[in-house]
Amino acid sequence: MSAVLDGKKLLVIGGGSGIGQQIAADALIAGAHVVIGGRDPKAISATVARIADDHLAGVAQGTDEAPIGERVLGATVDLTDEDSIRMLAEQTGDLDYLVSVAAAHANGPVAQLDRTAITRAFDAKVIGPLLLAKHFAPQIRTGGAILLFSGVAAWRPAPERTVMATTNGAVSFLAEALAVELAPIRVNALSPGIVDSGAWDKMGTTKNQFFTHVATANPARRIGHPSDISAAALLALTNPFLTGTTLHIDGGGRLA
């Protein structure tokens, strides 16, 4: 991968695993200085170490000549706590790109939904990112961008996924509103479909059957992989004429 992010500073919130980790790793290869933020300091430290080790292995194989140095760091942040967000902004300083992949699920029948879980879901997807914009926008350099994560559930609502559909849909509208208010900072949303990111592993032996069903229905005839989402994320961050847009990286799943 060419060093398209050479010297740029990227903060990934929720980068402890799956898609966020892939974005952080690919940005590092592309030349960025990366800060990975999350609630669990142990998990973040482990992710930073893993990405650094993988990066150094790539250097040893000649796949990336850039030194690792101090280009990947971890930070603790709680999107339910504005003081935590404010402190992270102070610690991080100026940056070029901000990505939030944080999520908290409140799935289940409407009649059984728990208010605390609903609030937590909105904190992760909507309120937290709004507060991230509040505290980080003054620190984003010229040409910078914010990328928020929506999801295909907003366009294909299903029973027991009402909160997920609503929060994901709100992200798309939030990106549009912030793109107008924070201009010329670019703000976009990315809506993944079904991705083999590790989130489905809890399904056990039924996961492969589920993936086969999804791939059969999708126009792309496959499920997604973290690398598919990461490639689109880097495009959204670096394309200077893209703002106020939701990128649907779902294999056409919203159409199936």
GROMACS .gro file of C-alpha atoms in nm:
model
  256
    1MET     CA    1   0.000   0.000   0.000
    2SER     CA    2   0.139   0.340  -0.095
    3ALA     CA    3   0.201   0.590   0.183
    4VAL     CA    4  -0.112   0.795   0.113
    5LEU     CA    5  -0.132   0.901   0.478
    6ASP     CA    6   0.233   0.993   0.519
    7GLY     CA    7   0.271   1.211   0.826
    8LYS     CA    8  -0.104   1.230   0.893
    9LYS     CA    9  -0.245   1.173   1.242
   10LEU     CA   10  -0.546   0.946   1.279
   11LEU     CA   11  -0.754   0.872   1.587
   12VAL     CA   12  -0.966   0.554   1.578
   13ILE     CA   13  -1.229   0.526   1.852
   14GLY     CA   14  -1.332   0.165   1.905
   15GLY     CA   15  -1.023   0.031   1.735
   16GLY     CA   16  -0.964  -0.250   1.980
   17SER     CA   17  -1.079  -0.526   1.746
   18GLY     CA   18  -1.238  -0.613   1.413
   19ILE     CA   19  -1.296  -0.331   1.167
   20GLY     CA   20  -1.144  -0.059   1.385
   21GLN     CA   21  -0.826  -0.259   1.429
   22GLN     CA   22  -0.804  -0.318   1.053
   23ILE     CA   23  -0.841   0.053   0.982
   24ALA     CA   24  -0.569   0.136   1.234
   25ALA     CA   25  -0.334  -0.127   1.091
   26ASP     CA   26  -0.390  -0.020   0.729
   27ALA     CA   27  -0.349   0.347   0.815
   28LEU     CA   28  -0.020   0.269   0.984
   29ILE     CA   29   0.103   0.090   0.673
   30ALA     CA   30  -0.009   0.391   0.468
   31GLY     CA   31   0.222   0.617   0.672
   32ALA     CA   32  -0.009   0.757   0.940
   33HIS     CA   33   0.054   0.817   1.306
   34VAL     CA   34  -0.231   0.627   1.474
   35VAL     CA   35  -0.398   0.664   1.813
   36ILE     CA   36  -0.637   0.386   1.910
   37GLY     CA   37  -0.898   0.482   2.168
   38GLY     CA   38  -1.132   0.263   2.370
   39ARG     CA   39  -1.284   0.199   2.711
   40ASP     CA   40  -1.073  -0.103   2.811
   41PRO     CA   41  -0.707  -0.004   2.861
   42LYS     CA   42  -0.588  -0.367   2.864
   43ALA     CA   43  -0.764  -0.445   2.537
   44ILE     CA   44  -0.629  -0.129   2.376
   45SER     CA   45  -0.273  -0.204   2.492
   46ALA     CA   46  -0.299  -0.556   2.351
   47THR     CA   47  -0.425  -0.420   2.019
   48VAL     CA   48  -0.146  -0.164   1.996
   49ALA     CA   49   0.113  -0.436   2.064
   50ARG     CA   50  -0.044  -0.670   1.807
   51ILE     CA   51  -0.056  -0.404   1.536
   52ALA     CA   52   0.302  -0.297   1.608
   53ASP     CA   53   0.424  -0.659   1.592
   54ASP     CA   54   0.241  -0.720   1.264
   55HIS     CA   55   0.380  -0.399   1.122
   56LEU     CA   56   0.737  -0.491   1.218
   57ALA     CA   57   0.690  -0.833   1.062
   58GLY     CA   58   0.587  -0.660   0.742
   59VAL     CA   59   0.900  -0.446   0.755
   60ALA     CA   60   1.114  -0.757   0.799
   61GLN     CA   61   0.953  -0.909   0.489
   62GLY     CA   62   1.012  -0.593   0.291
   63THR     CA   63   0.641  -0.513   0.255
   64ASP     CA   64   0.672  -0.178   0.431
   65GLU     CA   65   0.989   0.022   0.474
   66ALA     CA   66   0.857   0.287   0.713
   67PRO     CA   67   0.984   0.252   1.073
   68ILE     CA   68   0.724   0.192   1.342
   69GLY     CA   69   0.878   0.436   1.592
   70GLU     CA   70   0.606   0.583   1.807
   71ARG     CA   71   0.351   0.583   1.529
   72VAL     CA   72   0.089   0.370   1.706
   73LEU     CA   73  -0.035   0.460   2.054
   74GLY     CA   74  -0.329   0.370   2.276
   75ALA     CA   75  -0.563   0.595   2.474
   76THR     CA   76  -0.857   0.542   2.707
   77VAL     CA   77  -1.191   0.710   2.640
   78ASP     CA   78  -1.551   0.656   2.744
   79LEU     CA   79  -1.808   0.794   2.500
   80THR     CA   80  -2.068   0.809   2.777
   81ASP     CA   81  -1.851   1.060   2.967
   82GLU     CA   82  -1.791   1.404   2.813
   83ASP     CA   83  -1.505   1.476   3.053
   84SER     CA   84  -1.332   1.164   2.922
   85ILE     CA   85  -1.374   1.288   2.564
   86ARG     CA   86  -1.248   1.633   2.658
   87MET     CA   87  -0.939   1.484   2.825
   88LEU     CA   88  -0.864   1.269   2.521
   89ALA     CA   89  -0.883   1.576   2.298
   90GLU     CA   90  -0.638   1.759   2.522
   91GLN     CA   91  -0.401   1.461   2.523
   92THR     CA   92  -0.422   1.402   2.148
   93GLY     CA   93  -0.371   1.758   2.028
   94ASP     CA   94  -0.396   1.844   1.660
   95LEU     CA   95  -0.490   1.566   1.420
   96ASP     CA   96  -0.600   1.509   1.063
   97TYR     CA   97  -0.859   1.234   1.079
   98LEU     CA   98  -1.105   1.100   1.334
   99VAL     CA   99  -1.289   0.768   1.295
  100SER     CA  100  -1.548   0.630   1.536
  101VAL     CA  101  -1.650   0.265   1.500
  102ALA     CA  102  -1.783   0.238   1.856
  103ALA     CA  103  -2.110   0.052   1.905
  104ALA     CA  104  -2.326  -0.085   2.185
  105HIS     CA  105  -2.619  -0.311   2.108
  106ALA     CA  106  -2.966  -0.303   2.259
  107ASN     CA  107  -3.127  -0.580   2.059
  108GLY     CA  108  -3.452  -0.748   2.154
  109PRO     CA  109  -3.829  -0.711   2.129
  110VAL     CA  110  -3.951  -0.356   2.185
  111ALA     CA  111  -4.165  -0.475   2.476
  112GLN     CA  112  -3.854  -0.597   2.656
  113LEU     CA  113  -3.610  -0.314   2.582
  114ASP     CA  114  -3.414  -0.172   2.873
  115ARG     CA  115  -3.380   0.207   2.890
  116THR     CA  116  -3.019   0.191   3.009
  117ALA     CA  117  -2.923  -0.030   2.714
  118ILE     CA  118  -3.103   0.201   2.471
  119THR     CA  119  -2.922   0.504   2.610
  120ARG     CA  120  -2.589   0.322   2.591
  121ALA     CA  121  -2.654   0.241   2.224
  122PHE     CA  122  -2.725   0.606   2.144
  123ASP     CA  123  -2.420   0.716   2.345
  124ALA     CA  124  -2.194   0.492   2.139
  125LYS     CA  125  -2.335   0.570   1.796
  126VAL     CA  126  -2.483   0.920   1.813
  127ILE     CA  127  -2.429   1.124   2.131
  128GLY     CA  128  -2.068   1.018   2.179
  129PRO     CA  129  -1.968   1.096   1.817
  130LEU     CA  130  -2.148   1.431   1.843
  131LEU     CA  131  -1.938   1.513   2.150
  132LEU     CA  132  -1.626   1.391   1.970
  133ALA     CA  133  -1.704   1.643   1.697
  134LYS     CA  134  -1.757   1.913   1.959
  135HIS     CA  135  -1.417   1.864   2.122
  136PHE     CA  136  -1.203   1.752   1.829
  137ALA     CA  137  -1.326   1.974   1.544
  138PRO     CA  138  -1.117   2.273   1.662
  139GLN     CA  139  -0.809   2.048   1.647
  140ILE     CA  140  -0.861   1.899   1.299
  141ARG     CA  141  -0.611   2.038   1.053
  142THR     CA  142  -0.688   2.181   0.710
  143GLY     CA  143  -0.801   1.904   0.476
  144GLY     CA  144  -0.905   1.681   0.764
  145ALA     CA  145  -1.210   1.462   0.801
  146ILE     CA  146  -1.436   1.275   1.041
  147LEU     CA  147  -1.579   0.932   0.960
  148LEU     CA  148  -1.869   0.784   1.156
  149PHE     CA  149  -2.005   0.430   1.132
  150SER     CA  150  -2.364   0.354   1.046
  151GLY     CA  151  -2.483   0.008   0.936
  152VAL     CA  152  -2.708  -0.180   0.696
  153ALA     CA  153  -2.972  -0.235   0.967
  154ALA     CA  154  -3.087   0.123   0.911
  155TRP     CA  155  -3.190   0.038   0.554
  156ARG     CA  156  -3.308  -0.316   0.625
  157PRO     CA  157  -3.482  -0.301   0.965
  158ALA     CA  158  -3.572  -0.633   1.121
  159PRO     CA  159  -3.768  -0.747   1.425
  160GLU     CA  160  -3.572  -0.706   1.750
  161ARG     CA  161  -3.327  -0.469   1.579
  162THR     CA  162  -3.526  -0.146   1.621
  163VAL     CA  163  -3.265   0.034   1.831
  164MET     CA  164  -2.985  -0.074   1.597
  165ALA     CA  165  -3.179   0.048   1.292
  166THR     CA  166  -3.258   0.381   1.458
  167THR     CA  167  -2.908   0.458   1.583
  168ASN     CA  168  -2.751   0.361   1.250
  169GLY     CA  169  -2.996   0.580   1.062
  170ALA     CA  170  -2.926   0.869   1.298
  171VAL     CA  171  -2.553   0.839   1.222
  172SER     CA  172  -2.619   0.903   0.854
  173PHE     CA  173  -2.818   1.218   0.928
  174LEU     CA  174  -2.559   1.329   1.184
  175ALA     CA  175  -2.284   1.305   0.922
  176GLU     CA  176  -2.484   1.527   0.686
  177ALA     CA  177  -2.554   1.786   0.955
  178LEU     CA  178  -2.195   1.796   1.077
  179ALA     CA  179  -2.064   1.821   0.720
  180VAL     CA  180  -2.259   2.146   0.685
  181GLU     CA  181  -2.181   2.291   1.026
  182LEU     CA  182  -1.814   2.195   1.048
  183ALA     CA  183  -1.723   2.274   0.685
  184PRO     CA  184  -1.462   2.271   0.546
  185ILE     CA  185  -1.393   1.970   0.770
  186ARG     CA  186  -1.536   1.678   0.576
  187VAL     CA  187  -1.774   1.444   0.758
  188ASN     CA  188  -1.899   1.116   0.616
  189ALA     CA  189  -2.060   0.794   0.734
  190LEU     CA  190  -1.981   0.440   0.633
  191SER     CA  191  -2.249   0.169   0.643
  192PRO     CA  192  -2.108  -0.184   0.645
  193GLY     CA  193  -2.315  -0.490   0.569
  194ILE     CA  194  -2.248  -0.834   0.717
  195VAL     CA  195  -1.873  -0.851   0.778
  196ASP     CA  196  -1.666  -1.138   0.916
  197SER     CA  197  -1.509  -0.913   1.178
  198GLY     CA  198  -1.530  -1.150   1.473
  199ALA     CA  199  -1.860  -1.006   1.592
  200TRP     CA  200  -2.048  -1.310   1.462
  201ASP     CA  201  -1.821  -1.572   1.620
  202LYS     CA  202  -2.060  -1.609   1.913
  203MET     CA  203  -2.300  -1.785   1.674
  204GLY     CA  204  -2.073  -2.088   1.688
  205THR     CA  205  -2.145  -2.360   1.434
  206THR     CA  206  -2.435  -2.167   1.280
  207LYS     CA  207  -2.211  -1.880   1.167
  208ASN     CA  208  -2.108  -2.046   0.840
  209GLN     CA  209  -2.467  -2.127   0.756
  210PHE     CA  210  -2.566  -1.765   0.821
  211PHE     CA  211  -2.279  -1.634   0.609
  212THR     CA  212  -2.376  -1.866   0.324
  213HIS     CA  213  -2.734  -1.738   0.337
  214VAL     CA  214  -2.616  -1.374   0.334
  215ALA     CA  215  -2.374  -1.435   0.046
  216THR     CA  216  -2.643  -1.606  -0.158
  217ALA     CA  217  -2.880  -1.311  -0.116
  218ASN     CA  218  -2.627  -1.030  -0.164
  219PRO     CA  219  -2.582  -0.897  -0.519
  220ALA     CA  220  -2.206  -0.921  -0.456
  221ARG     CA  221  -2.254  -1.291  -0.369
  222ARG     CA  222  -2.015  -1.274  -0.077
  223ILE     CA  223  -1.990  -1.145   0.277
  224GLY     CA  224  -1.763  -0.861   0.373
  225HIS     CA  225  -1.419  -0.868   0.531
  226PRO     CA  226  -1.257  -0.600   0.750
  227SER     CA  227  -1.020  -0.514   0.465
  228ASP     CA  228  -1.318  -0.421   0.245
  229ILE     CA  229  -1.440  -0.175   0.505
  230SER     CA  230  -1.094  -0.039   0.582
  231ALA     CA  231  -1.027   0.036   0.215
  232ALA     CA  232  -1.350   0.236   0.195
  233ALA     CA  233  -1.269   0.414   0.522
  234LEU     CA  234  -0.933   0.533   0.393
  235LEU     CA  235  -1.103   0.651   0.074
  236ALA     CA  236  -1.359   0.850   0.275
  237LEU     CA  237  -1.085   1.008   0.484
  238THR     CA  238  -0.857   1.107   0.198
  239ASN     CA  239  -1.091   1.204  -0.088
  240PRO     CA  240  -1.105   1.586  -0.071
  241PHE     CA  241  -1.437   1.610  -0.259
  242LEU     CA  242  -1.637   1.365  -0.047
  243THR     CA  243  -1.847   1.499   0.239
  244GLY     CA  244  -2.195   1.461   0.382
  245THR     CA  245  -2.221   1.115   0.227
  246THR     CA  246  -2.298   0.766   0.352
  247LEU     CA  247  -2.090   0.498   0.178
  248HIS     CA  248  -2.278   0.167   0.162
  249ILE     CA  249  -2.014  -0.105   0.177
  250ASP     CA  250  -2.259  -0.389   0.212
  251GLY     CA  251  -2.230  -0.602  -0.101
  252GLY     CA  252  -2.568  -0.462  -0.201
  253GLY     CA  253  -2.720  -0.611   0.114
  254ARG     CA  254  -2.962  -0.322   0.159
  255LEU     CA  255  -3.108  -0.408  -0.182
  256ALA     CA  256  -3.147  -0.781  -0.134
   0.00000   0.00000   0.00000
